[in-house]
Amino acid sequence: MHERSLPASPNWYCSRSSDVNDSGVLGVGAKNVIFLIDVSAASCRVTGELVGHKDLVSGFSFCQHAGQSHVCVSSSGDGTVRFWDSDSQVLIREHAAHKTPVAAVHWSPVDKNLVVSGDEKGVVVCHWHNTGDTASFFPEPRTIFCLTCSPHTWSSVAVGYKDGMIVLIDVSKKGEVMHRLRGHEDEIHSLAWSPVASEEVLDSRPEDTEAAGSVSSGDEKGCYLASGSKDQTMRIWSSAKGKSVMTLKLPYLKKRGSAVDPGVKERLWLHVHWPTGRPTQLVSSCFGGELVMWDLTRTGKQRWTLLGTSSEGQNHSRIVFNMSSARLQDGRELLISTSMDREIKCWDLASLDCCWTLPTLGGFVYALTFSPVGVGCLALGVGDNMIRVWNTLATQNQYDTRSFWQGVKSKVTALAWHPKKEGSLSFGTDDGKVGIFEVFSNRPPQISSSYHKKTVYTLAWGPAVPPVSFGAAGGKPSYSLYSCAGEGVILQHDPSKLSGEASDIDKLIRDTNNIQHKLSPHTDLSWKPDGKVVAIGNEDGCVEVYEAPSLKQLCSIQQHHKIINTLRWHHDHDSPPELHCLLASGSSNATVYVHDLRSVIENPPESPVVLTEPYRRLCGHTSKITGMAWSPHHEARLVTVSYDGTAQVWDALREEPLANYRGHVGYLLCVDWSPVDPDVIWTGGKDFTLHEWRVSKQEFTRPPKGKKMVDLKEKMKANPKQKKKNNNNNKKVAGGGGGGGATPPQTNGVPVAGGEKAAPRAELSAEEEEDEVVSTSSPAPPSAPFETQRKSFTAVKSKDKPDLNALKKKKPRSMLPVSTAMDHRPKEELLQDCVTLASVRHSSAPPAGCVPGRGEHIHLGLFSDRPALCRMFEAEEEAHVEAGHFDSVVYLRLWSGDLEGALQLATEKGELSDHLLSMAPMAGFGVWSRTVEAFVKQLCLQEQYLKAASHLLSIHRLYEAVDLLRSHKLYREAVALVKARLPADEPVLKELYTCWAATLEKDGHFSAAAKCHLAAGAGFDAAKVIARKNDVPSLRAAAGLARISGEAALARSLALRCAKDLAAARDWVGAQDVLSSQDSLLAHRLHLCVAELMATTLTDRQAASQPAARGHSWASPGGGCSDDGVGIRGRVRAVWETHFGVSQHSTGHRGAAALLQELESAESPTPTANAPLAQVQLHSSLHLTRAELSWLLDADVALVKELWQAVAWFREAGHFGVSAELCRLLFPDHDVGVCFRKRSKVLREEEPEAAAAATSLQAFVYYHRLYEHWWSDSTQVPAADGPEDTAEEPRPLGELDPVASALLSERHAACQAAQRSVAEVQARLAAIVLKHSRAQAGPLPSGDNEVGADGPAQTSAPGEPSDAECRPEEQETLLSLSTKMAEHQKRLGDLPEAVKVYPHPDVLECCLVVLHLSECSASVSECVQKKAKDLLRTYGTEASACRAAGRFLT
């Protein structure tokens, strides 16, 4: 269809919008079209387009299976997924299973029928191409950015999300999530599977090799997955283990000689591509458009290699979005990349060099022109803010182009080569800029200091006219640059002095032709090649021809009745003289006129001639004409382009159509004839493409019939209100008229913008959306000097009327609708109104029945006197009230001077505004005050409380404003207002703080609530609020706050809570620091000192205490103070005296009596079983602290009781080893009396409770010593076959008699036996009660006969047989058991209370240990053995005791 072409730029910010098949066909999504490009190692060629999507193409993928590689799939923001045949370029089918824009699509490399797509809401859809079935899954409620199907397992799909999550799903299990891969912190831009179905290619970490068992059924061997993210990292994931095995950080490659762009890292798009057959090599994009080849088997800088380093300029200059690779038949592997720099590059993966570059276009092609000096040099003006200069005759690189963007910064809408100077190219832009590029240099352009107010339509080089032509002989240039723009002005620029002010040629035209009236706005100009005359087209359709240099008007051509879009003179080389004066003109109607001006030019008339008939009329186009060009090779052969989407070649003399080109999608904007090939024409248009095509190869000879034109005319007849007047903003082809990015593209030959709409060629309105948005699909595109991104949609500026489909601005409601409607009556009535108004204005009496401002003449009130205007206002008010437009009534009353009435009405209808309120003071203070009050109520209904309170301040209602803010919980603003306007002691301030604190406390904002309490003077409440958090920092802060606020009791309790938490965490230094701030807590500091010493000194051989997190030096073993020979107690007293100043001689608050009294009030719970060791140590240390203070006070009774409690805590909690260790530390000589004998103290007989405590304590000390003897004897018995000298010397006879005598206490044996009997009877009673309750409830189901954990496990005492076994003939009753219980309790009650309060170790257990020791040593005398056996016979009646004592009693 066409020879060469430049396609539209590939879409940005899409994970996979391009793909290549094994036949070398590349598909690229650009706007809503897919371009098909044949690629090879040497060159490329655009072969076709797939047209049909209504929104941006977001994804594209070929089917990579043999025999089906010509089938492809695409996804779009319009929510559809379409299947195409790339060979025939037709649509096969589509599905719309997605309800939101589709973000990515991929054709499975394993299953030739499976296509997977994902949308922005997180829905994944599987479509089977052979059956047309679809299945939807919703694995994660996140925005999908990319997805890819596994090349090894058909059911495995990797999905990347916007928040950095990657999910592996199994589509065969309804989208079940196999792994969630977490590690990236930002958008997942791309995913790529390893081409090898194994995870043995890369070296894994040792701990990663054992995850084989966690692989899903569908991916048993596992496979690597590569991901690229906006967080500047790539990760290699193991699909078997579900975790990252490698992380690659992008290198920052600063370009030589360029400054560091701080935003370059923010604009990153990280695409990864895993080439087929290269399992250890990965290709990725980088920050500035570089491509990097990674060797995954290496480390450091040797890991990556840059592509394109063999020569300068091979790499992309902006970030790369997509890569795809293909292996050609000759074995070469090519990589295709697309980039933000609007270039498609082909790379040879073997040499890593760039093979070729295909430029693409990111906007409408507004202008194209061949250089008259440099043959084959084609310049393009494009809507992507760039100029391309293409050497179309280059032999080695057929796409040899250079881009110019410096200084442009806007859409390039006009171009013109200098007629003589090679390489000098002038340009005009959308923002009114005019400049000149020297294309063979690297210098920035010269920019004219005179800017147009609107878009530049046309540029033309021509002879200088005054005032520039004055003094031309003095070296002034022979050519000037003329620019015509949207405001209707033509400026003459001096190319040698663009910094000077340009001149408006209208002044010269007026002066020369003595014109007094306003000139029609100009829209185009064209100089005759010989420079003698210039033709200027105007907005009203008139073409005027002027003679240079004075610009005397020769004629006026009045054949067009719409805006002139283009003018062209016939060339004067190698053509008959009678053709030199042919002028072709095209306007917004579809007809092209050719004018023969030879007679006018050769014989200039004295006064301008008006021409109303054309020389030739070229009819066939169905929409506006936007460009034309005469063939330099033929006589009177013209090519025209139009909004009907076609280019038409004409034989102008015979008015005959020769060929019609329909290769574009959408309307055309520019055309030029090849200067070297008579059969070649170049065209550009709305579809972002440039086409080179041959006239001789065209199938059609004339434009299509234009059904769209007929339909539009019928629509215009049915809706006459859609017609709008032309204005100065209108011009021929802008990006606009045809609609924005959402406008459906049209098929070839069908007009895109119908009827008589003319989008300006340079005002570029709708292109703001289509020209830019189509190139991006990301909400955050990067900024750059020449790239263009999403912009705000601006108003359409067209030569004719704006495209109503693209822009439908809501027209503001008229303030005078009734009178305005009178202007839309038939023409005859409107003319009669003029006559009537003249009679009213110029006659003493108005016509009969005519009252201006009322009835049928209401609209004349606007043109008559004030009473008539008032009558008109009254009628308009009635109409507004009836329609419910009360705001319009308010303004009408305001305009008429009834300010109070306007405010009253606005108040009643709730239509008050700041504008009305600002005018209220004009009606007096009372009206203003009432209006403010009404406005405040209105604002409260609208929930604008801050604004309402501010208005109350304007009328000095401060307290009401504060109440308003408080009632709506705007406490912060209310407090600020009170503190700014009222005294500091204002009661309302404290009330505000209190209410605010209560709200904050309820919401959990304790710190803020504390600030409120402090501001209100409630330090106690502030401390309590902070302490509610109940963590160490909060308690510490609360204690300090309470202490500073004078709340000593609260500060004390909070400090104690904090210190206990710190002590539980072994932060002894922190705990002491908290307590040291208050002298009244010295006793508790002593307690923590003892606790720390105990924690560091006391160790259990079986379970050592945790080491302290932070401890004091004096608490470390051997540190601080030395032992004085009495174990840990000596260290305690030494540390107290050295570091706390507490000794036997201390007085005051450091005296032992005061400190002991303080600790007596401390909580001391009863020992319980299974308490944590740290808690047990803390409670035991409290009793040890009290004991040492009692020792300082010579209180022996309290001393021995507290020591007993200190040891009992460990014993009752079940920590027997720690209890034994503590006894060893307290009594190194195993004698409890040493603590008394050291100061010559002896417990008196009249203190039985203290004596019982001392006896019990001594018994437990002996109990631990007895076991030590037994363990030492059992571990040192010589082996039977060992030498005799290894045996230990025999122990002295009766060595353990004192120990055994203290332990074998008959009183305690009787007490323990009675306690066991009571427990046995209690167990039997519980069993009877349970049995009775079960009988009442009926038989239990199978499995419910066992007693639960909370009930008794058996009906008999532990170790005894049940009643059915032992006494089947004797059935116990509740009465008999109650009798036994009473007997045992009486026997237990007869024993001394001290025996029960201060118990001994189990006497029967001690008897058995003594008898065991007697068998292996002589350390136990016969009398002691006899006593032990007697106690066993008397009290060992239980079955377990009988079995254990059997061997000794027989």
GROMACS .gro file of C-alpha atoms in nm, residues 981-1316:
model
  336
  981ARG     CA    1  -0.889   3.640   7.155
  982LEU     CA    2  -0.958   3.588   7.531
  983PRO     CA    3  -0.755   3.621   7.856
  984ALA     CA    4  -0.548   3.327   7.975
  985ASP     CA    5  -0.770   3.266   8.284
  986GLU     CA    6  -1.087   3.235   8.080
  987PRO     CA    7  -1.295   2.946   8.228
  988VAL     CA    8  -1.413   2.835   7.885
  989LEU     CA    9  -1.054   2.751   7.794
  990LYS     CA   10  -1.021   2.495   8.074
  991GLU     CA   11  -1.355   2.349   7.979
  992LEU     CA   12  -1.242   2.316   7.618
  993TYR     CA   13  -0.921   2.141   7.720
  994THR     CA   14  -1.115   1.898   7.941
  995CYS     CA   15  -1.366   1.808   7.667
  996TRP     CA   16  -1.089   1.773   7.411
  997ALA     CA   17  -0.889   1.550   7.643
  998ALA     CA   18  -1.189   1.323   7.699
  999THR     CA   19  -1.239   1.286   7.322
 1000LEU     CA   20  -0.871   1.219   7.258
 1001GLU     CA   21  -0.853   0.966   7.539
 1002LYS     CA   22  -1.155   0.784   7.400
 1003ASP     CA   23  -0.986   0.763   7.060
 1004GLY     CA   24  -0.662   0.633   7.209
 1005HIS     CA   25  -0.452   0.950   7.159
 1006PHE     CA   26  -0.312   0.948   7.512
 1007SER     CA   27  -0.018   1.185   7.458
 1008ALA     CA   28  -0.237   1.454   7.308
 1009ALA     CA   29  -0.494   1.405   7.586
 1010ALA     CA   30  -0.219   1.449   7.846
 1011LYS     CA   31  -0.119   1.779   7.688
 1012CYS     CA   32  -0.478   1.898   7.721
 1013HIS     CA   33  -0.488   1.798   8.089
 1014LEU     CA   34  -0.159   1.976   8.153
 1015ALA     CA   35  -0.284   2.290   7.981
 1016ALA     CA   36  -0.594   2.272   8.202
 1017GLY     CA   37  -0.377   2.241   8.515
 1018ALA     CA   38  -0.468   1.877   8.584
 1019GLY     CA   39  -0.131   1.715   8.619
 1020PHE     CA   40  -0.277   1.413   8.802
 1021ASP     CA   41  -0.511   1.337   8.512
 1022ALA     CA   42  -0.230   1.388   8.260
 1023ALA     CA   43  -0.009   1.133   8.435
 1024LYS     CA   44  -0.296   0.883   8.464
 1025VAL     CA   45  -0.373   0.916   8.092
 1026ILE     CA   46  -0.014   0.858   7.985
 1027ALA     CA   47   0.014   0.559   8.220
 1028ARG     CA   48  -0.280   0.392   8.045
 1029LYS     CA   49  -0.045   0.281   7.770
 1030ASN     CA   50   0.122   0.065   8.039
 1031ASP     CA   51   0.458   0.031   7.866
 1032VAL     CA   52   0.792   0.129   8.015
 1033PRO     CA   53   0.840   0.461   7.828
 1034SER     CA   54   0.485   0.570   7.910
 1035LEU     CA   55   0.516   0.476   8.277
 1036ARG     CA   56   0.853   0.651   8.303
 1037ALA     CA   57   0.712   0.968   8.145
 1038ALA     CA   58   0.398   0.952   8.361
 1039ALA     CA   59   0.605   0.918   8.678
 1040GLY     CA   60   0.822   1.214   8.585
 1041LEU     CA   61   0.518   1.420   8.490
 1042ALA     CA   62   0.343   1.340   8.820
 1043ARG     CA   63   0.658   1.423   9.019
 1044ILE     CA   64   0.697   1.759   8.843
 1045SER     CA   65   0.327   1.836   8.893
 1046GLY     CA   66   0.353   1.774   9.269
 1047GLU     CA   67   0.154   1.448   9.272
 1048ALA     CA   68   0.401   1.261   9.494
 1049ALA     CA   69   0.184   0.957   9.574
 1050LEU     CA   70   0.096   0.900   9.208
 1051ALA     CA   71   0.458   0.954   9.101
 1052ARG     CA   72   0.564   0.695   9.358
 1053SER     CA   73   0.319   0.430   9.243
 1054LEU     CA   74   0.396   0.489   8.872
 1055ALA     CA   75   0.770   0.475   8.935
 1056LEU     CA   76   0.725   0.142   9.116
 1057ARG     CA   77   0.522  -0.001   8.827
 1058CYS     CA   78   0.784   0.111   8.579
 1059ALA     CA   79   1.069  -0.028   8.789
 1060LYS     CA   80   0.898  -0.367   8.820
 1061ASP     CA   81   0.856  -0.389   8.443
 1062LEU     CA   82   1.221  -0.298   8.393
 1063ALA     CA   83   1.329  -0.550   8.654
 1064ALA     CA   84   1.123  -0.821   8.483
 1065ALA     CA   85   1.314  -0.736   8.163
 1066ARG     CA   86   1.645  -0.753   8.355
 1067ASP     CA   87   1.714  -0.384   8.299
 1068TRP     CA   88   1.844  -0.322   8.650
 1069VAL     CA   89   2.016   0.007   8.569
 1070GLY     CA   90   1.697   0.150   8.422
 1071ALA     CA   91   1.492   0.033   8.719
 1072GLN     CA   92   1.730   0.199   8.967
 1073ASP     CA   93   1.729   0.521   8.759
 1074VAL     CA   94   1.351   0.540   8.771
 1075LEU     CA   95   1.344   0.496   9.149
 1076SER     CA   96   1.642   0.721   9.221
 1077SER     CA   97   1.445   1.033   9.132
 1078GLN     CA   98   1.244   0.999   9.456
 1079ASP     CA   99   1.405   0.962   9.800
 1080SER     CA  100   1.093   0.795   9.943
 1081LEU     CA  101   1.158   0.491   9.723
 1082LEU     CA  102   1.494   0.401   9.881
 1083ALA     CA  103   1.352   0.083  10.037
 1084HIS     CA  104   1.241  -0.038   9.694
 1085ARG     CA  105   1.581   0.045   9.552
 1086LEU     CA  106   1.733  -0.182   9.822
 1087HIS     CA  107   1.486  -0.452   9.716
 1088LEU     CA  108   1.593  -0.423   9.351
 1089CYS     CA  109   1.957  -0.429   9.462
 1090VAL     CA  110   1.899  -0.762   9.639
 1091ALA     CA  111   1.703  -0.892   9.338
 1092GLU     CA  112   1.988  -0.804   9.103
 1093LEU     CA  113   2.248  -0.967   9.328
 1094MET     CA  114   2.030  -1.278   9.356
 1095ALA     CA  115   1.976  -1.292   8.977
 1096THR     CA  116   2.349  -1.272   8.904
 1097THR     CA  117   2.466  -1.493   9.195
 1098LEU     CA  118   2.195  -1.753   9.223
 1099THR     CA  119   2.203  -2.013   8.944
 1100ASP     CA  120   2.012  -2.332   8.906
 1101ARG     CA  121   2.226  -2.618   8.786
 1102GLN     CA  122   1.946  -2.739   8.566
 1103ALA     CA  123   1.804  -2.409   8.437
 1104ALA     CA  124   2.026  -2.104   8.461
 1105SER     CA  125   1.869  -1.761   8.491
 1106GLN     CA  126   1.880  -1.527   8.197
 1107PRO     CA  127   2.174  -1.285   8.194
 1108ALA     CA  128   2.095  -0.928   8.283
 1109ALA     CA  129   2.023  -0.694   7.996
 1110ARG     CA  130   2.179  -0.404   8.183
 1111GLY     CA  131   2.336  -0.449   8.524
 1112HIS     CA  132   2.561  -0.270   8.771
 1113SER     CA  133   2.927  -0.343   8.816
 1114TRP     CA  134   2.878  -0.426   9.184
 1115ALA     CA  135   2.636  -0.702   9.091
 1116SER     CA  136   2.876  -0.893   8.870
 1117PRO     CA  137   3.040  -1.200   9.026
 1118GLY     CA  138   3.351  -1.085   9.210
 1119GLY     CA  139   3.277  -0.718   9.140
 1120GLY     CA  140   3.178  -0.442   9.373
 1121CYS     CA  141   3.211  -0.556   9.731
 1122SER     CA  142   3.377  -0.870   9.863
 1123ASP     CA  143   3.206  -1.149  10.053
 1124ASP     CA  144   3.238  -1.118  10.430
 1125GLY     CA  145   3.207  -1.491  10.490
 1126VAL     CA  146   2.831  -1.515  10.534
 1127GLY     CA  147   2.748  -1.575  10.166
 1128ILE     CA  148   2.516  -1.353   9.968
 1129ARG     CA  149   2.392  -1.170  10.278
 1130GLY     CA  150   2.734  -1.024  10.338
 1131ARG     CA  151   2.748  -0.892   9.980
 1132VAL     CA  152   2.406  -0.737  10.020
 1133ARG     CA  153   2.502  -0.545  10.332
 1134ALA     CA  154   2.832  -0.433  10.180
 1135VAL     CA  155   2.664  -0.298   9.864
 1136TRP     CA  156   2.397  -0.124  10.073
 1137GLU     CA  157   2.655   0.056  10.279
 1138THR     CA  158   2.883   0.144   9.987
 1139HIS     CA  159   2.632   0.249   9.721
 1140PHE     CA  160   2.312   0.335   9.910
 1141GLY     CA  161   2.444   0.464  10.243
 1142VAL     CA  162   2.237   0.217  10.449
 1143SER     CA  163   2.399   0.046  10.748
 1144GLN     CA  164   2.326  -0.045  11.109
 1145HIS     CA  165   2.408   0.311  11.212
 1146SER     CA  166   2.192   0.491  10.949
 1147THR     CA  167   1.915   0.720  11.072
 1148GLY     CA  168   1.629   0.917  10.928
 1149HIS     CA  169   1.482   0.802  10.598
 1150ARG     CA  170   1.788   0.579  10.555
 1151GLY     CA  171   1.733   0.408  10.892
 1152ALA     CA  172   1.657   0.039  10.891
 1153ALA     CA  173   1.331   0.081  11.086
 1154ALA     CA  174   1.185   0.330  10.835
 1155LEU     CA  175   1.296   0.124  10.540
 1156LEU     CA  176   1.151  -0.196  10.687
 1157GLN     CA  177   0.822  -0.024  10.756
 1158GLU     CA  178   0.809   0.090  10.394
 1159LEU     CA  179   0.872  -0.261  10.265
 1160GLU     CA  180   0.615  -0.414  10.504
 1161SER     CA  181   0.346  -0.236  10.297
 1162ALA     CA  182   0.476  -0.385   9.972
 1163GLU     CA  183   0.272  -0.657   9.811
 1164SER     CA  184   0.382  -1.006   9.922
 1165PRO     CA  185   0.152  -1.276   9.777
 1166THR     CA  186   0.142  -1.638   9.889
 1167PRO     CA  187   0.380  -1.869   9.701
 1168THR     CA  188   0.209  -2.059   9.419
 1169ALA     CA  189   0.317  -2.351   9.205
 1170ASN     CA  190   0.443  -2.304   8.847
 1171ALA     CA  191   0.518  -1.930   8.889
 1172PRO     CA  192   0.786  -1.798   8.647
 1173LEU     CA  193   1.138  -1.806   8.786
 1174ALA     CA  194   1.193  -1.430   8.739
 1175GLN     CA  195   0.878  -1.352   8.937
 1176VAL     CA  196   0.975  -1.600   9.207
 1177GLN     CA  197   1.319  -1.441   9.239
 1178LEU     CA  198   1.163  -1.095   9.270
 1179HIS     CA  199   0.930  -1.207   9.554
 1180SER     CA  200   1.201  -1.408   9.727
 1181SER     CA  201   1.438  -1.112   9.711
 1182LEU     CA  202   1.173  -0.898   9.886
 1183HIS     CA  203   1.175  -1.136  10.185
 1184LEU     CA  204   1.553  -1.146  10.182
 1185THR     CA  205   1.559  -0.764  10.188
 1186ARG     CA  206   1.325  -0.760  10.488
 1187ALA     CA  207   1.545  -1.021  10.658
 1188GLU     CA  208   1.859  -0.809  10.619
 1189LEU     CA  209   1.680  -0.499  10.750
 1190SER     CA  210   1.562  -0.709  11.050
 1191TRP     CA  211   1.922  -0.819  11.105
 1192LEU     CA  212   2.026  -0.453  11.115
 1193LEU     CA  213   1.754  -0.397  11.380
 1194ASP     CA  214   1.851  -0.708  11.587
 1195ALA     CA  215   1.499  -0.843  11.524
 1196ASP     CA  216   1.580  -1.215  11.521
 1197VAL     CA  217   1.218  -1.331  11.513
 1198ALA     CA  218   1.143  -1.131  11.198
 1199LEU     CA  219   1.482  -1.231  11.057
 1200VAL     CA  220   1.421  -1.605  11.073
 1201LYS     CA  221   1.063  -1.576  10.941
 1202GLU     CA  222   1.172  -1.373  10.640
 1203LEU     CA  223   1.458  -1.610  10.564
 1204TRP     CA  224   1.213  -1.901  10.578
 1205GLN     CA  225   0.982  -1.717  10.336
 1206ALA     CA  226   1.271  -1.639  10.099
 1207VAL     CA  227   1.356  -2.010  10.072
 1208ALA     CA  228   0.990  -2.123  10.072
 1209TRP     CA  229   0.907  -1.920   9.757
 1210PHE     CA  230   1.139  -2.130   9.540
 1211ARG     CA  231   1.029  -2.455   9.707
 1212GLU     CA  232   0.654  -2.393   9.672
 1213ALA     CA  233   0.695  -2.275   9.308
 1214GLY     CA  234   0.862  -2.605   9.218
 1215HIS     CA  235   1.216  -2.469   9.160
 1216PHE     CA  236   1.387  -2.722   9.395
 1217GLY     CA  237   1.734  -2.682   9.245
 1218VAL     CA  238   1.725  -2.304   9.289
 1219SER     CA  239   1.598  -2.350   9.645
 1220ALA     CA  240   1.892  -2.576   9.729
 1221GLU     CA  241   2.134  -2.328   9.571
 1222LEU     CA  242   1.989  -2.044   9.780
 1223CYS     CA  243   2.020  -2.249  10.098
 1224ARG     CA  244   2.385  -2.315  10.016
 1225LEU     CA  245   2.449  -1.942   9.962
 1226LEU     CA  246   2.264  -1.836  10.279
 1227PHE     CA  247   2.412  -2.109  10.503
 1228PRO     CA  248   2.748  -2.225  10.363
 1229ASP     CA  249   2.812  -2.435  10.681
 1230HIS     CA  250   2.463  -2.596  10.670
 1231ASP     CA  251   2.388  -2.440  11.009
 1232VAL     CA  252   2.096  -2.197  11.036
 1233GLY     CA  253   2.211  -2.086  11.379
 1234VAL     CA  254   2.514  -1.911  11.231
 1235CYS     CA  255   2.302  -1.609  11.148
 1236PHE     CA  256   2.238  -1.573  11.516
 1237ARG     CA  257   2.565  -1.692  11.656
 1238LYS     CA  258   2.758  -1.434  11.458
 1239ARG     CA  259   2.627  -1.171  11.699
 1240SER     CA  260   2.592  -1.409  12.000
 1241LYS     CA  261   2.215  -1.436  11.969
 1242VAL     CA  262   2.011  -1.741  12.065
 1243LEU     CA  263   1.641  -1.784  12.006
 1244ARG     CA  264   1.459  -1.801  12.326
 1245GLU     CA  265   1.231  -2.090  12.420
 1246GLU     CA  266   0.940  -1.854  12.478
 1247GLU     CA  267   0.925  -1.773  12.105
 1248PRO     CA  268   0.789  -2.103  11.968
 1249GLU     CA  269   0.681  -1.967  11.627
 1250ALA     CA  270   1.029  -1.832  11.553
 1251ALA     CA  271   1.183  -2.154  11.686
 1252ALA     CA  272   0.953  -2.358  11.458
 1253ALA     CA  273   1.054  -2.144  11.160
 1254ALA     CA  274   1.423  -2.194  11.243
 1255THR     CA  275   1.371  -2.569  11.285
 1256SER     CA  276   1.187  -2.592  10.951
 1257LEU     CA  277   1.456  -2.390  10.778
 1258GLN     CA  278   1.728  -2.611  10.932
 1259ALA     CA  279   1.537  -2.921  10.821
 1260PHE     CA  280   1.529  -2.809  10.460
 1261VAL     CA  281   1.900  -2.724  10.473
 1262TYR     CA  282   1.968  -3.078  10.604
 1263TYR     CA  283   1.727  -3.220  10.344
 1264HIS     CA  284   1.936  -3.077  10.061
 1265ARG     CA  285   2.256  -3.194  10.234
 1266LEU     CA  286   2.113  -3.548  10.268
 1267TYR     CA  287   2.052  -3.566   9.895
 1268GLU     CA  288   2.402  -3.432   9.824
 1269HIS     CA  289   2.547  -3.724  10.026
 1270TRP     CA  290   2.325  -3.974   9.845
 1271TRP     CA  291   2.421  -3.840   9.499
 1272SER     CA  292   2.793  -3.829   9.582
 1273ASP     CA  293   2.785  -4.187   9.713
 1274SER     CA  294   2.592  -4.316   9.414
 1275THR     CA  295   2.830  -4.154   9.161
 1276GLN     CA  296   3.154  -4.270   9.332
 1277VAL     CA  297   3.083  -4.639   9.387
 1278PRO     CA  298   3.374  -4.830   9.224
 1279ALA     CA  299   3.313  -5.062   8.936
 1280ALA     CA  300   3.306  -5.432   9.007
 1281ASP     CA  301   3.616  -5.501   8.804
 1282GLY     CA  302   3.801  -5.183   8.886
 1283PRO     CA  303   4.110  -5.151   9.102
 1284GLU     CA  304   4.048  -5.135   9.471
 1285ASP     CA  305   4.242  -4.811   9.525
 1286THR     CA  306   3.990  -4.609   9.324
 1287ALA     CA  307   3.720  -4.644   9.589
 1288GLU     CA  308   3.662  -4.345   9.818
 1289GLU     CA  309   3.761  -4.373  10.179
 1290PRO     CA  310   3.470  -4.494  10.395
 1291ARG     CA  311   3.267  -4.218  10.564
 1292PRO     CA  312   3.297  -4.189  10.946
 1293LEU     CA  313   3.048  -4.398  11.141
 1294GLY     CA  314   2.734  -4.200  11.216
 1295GLU     CA  315   2.841  -3.895  11.016
 1296LEU     CA  316   2.482  -3.826  10.904
 1297ASP     CA  317   2.314  -3.899  11.239
 1298PRO     CA  318   2.258  -3.528  11.326
 1299VAL     CA  319   2.115  -3.463  10.982
 1300ALA     CA  320   1.891  -3.768  10.991
 1301SER     CA  321   1.775  -3.702  11.346
 1302ALA     CA  322   1.658  -3.350  11.250
 1303LEU     CA  323   1.471  -3.482  10.948
 1304LEU     CA  324   1.305  -3.788  11.112
 1305SER     CA  325   1.055  -3.588  11.319
 1306GLU     CA  326   0.763  -3.801  11.441
 1307ARG     CA  327   0.538  -3.497  11.490
 1308HIS     CA  328   0.582  -3.391  11.132
 1309ALA     CA  329   0.541  -3.752  11.013
 1310ALA     CA  330   0.206  -3.771  11.194
 1311CYS     CA  331   0.100  -3.434  11.048
 1312GLN     CA  332   0.193  -3.538  10.694
 1313ALA     CA  333   0.010  -3.874  10.731
 1314ALA     CA  334  -0.304  -3.697  10.849
 1315GLN     CA  335  -0.285  -3.454  10.557
 1316ARG     CA  336  -0.250  -3.745  10.311
   0.00000   0.00000   0.00000
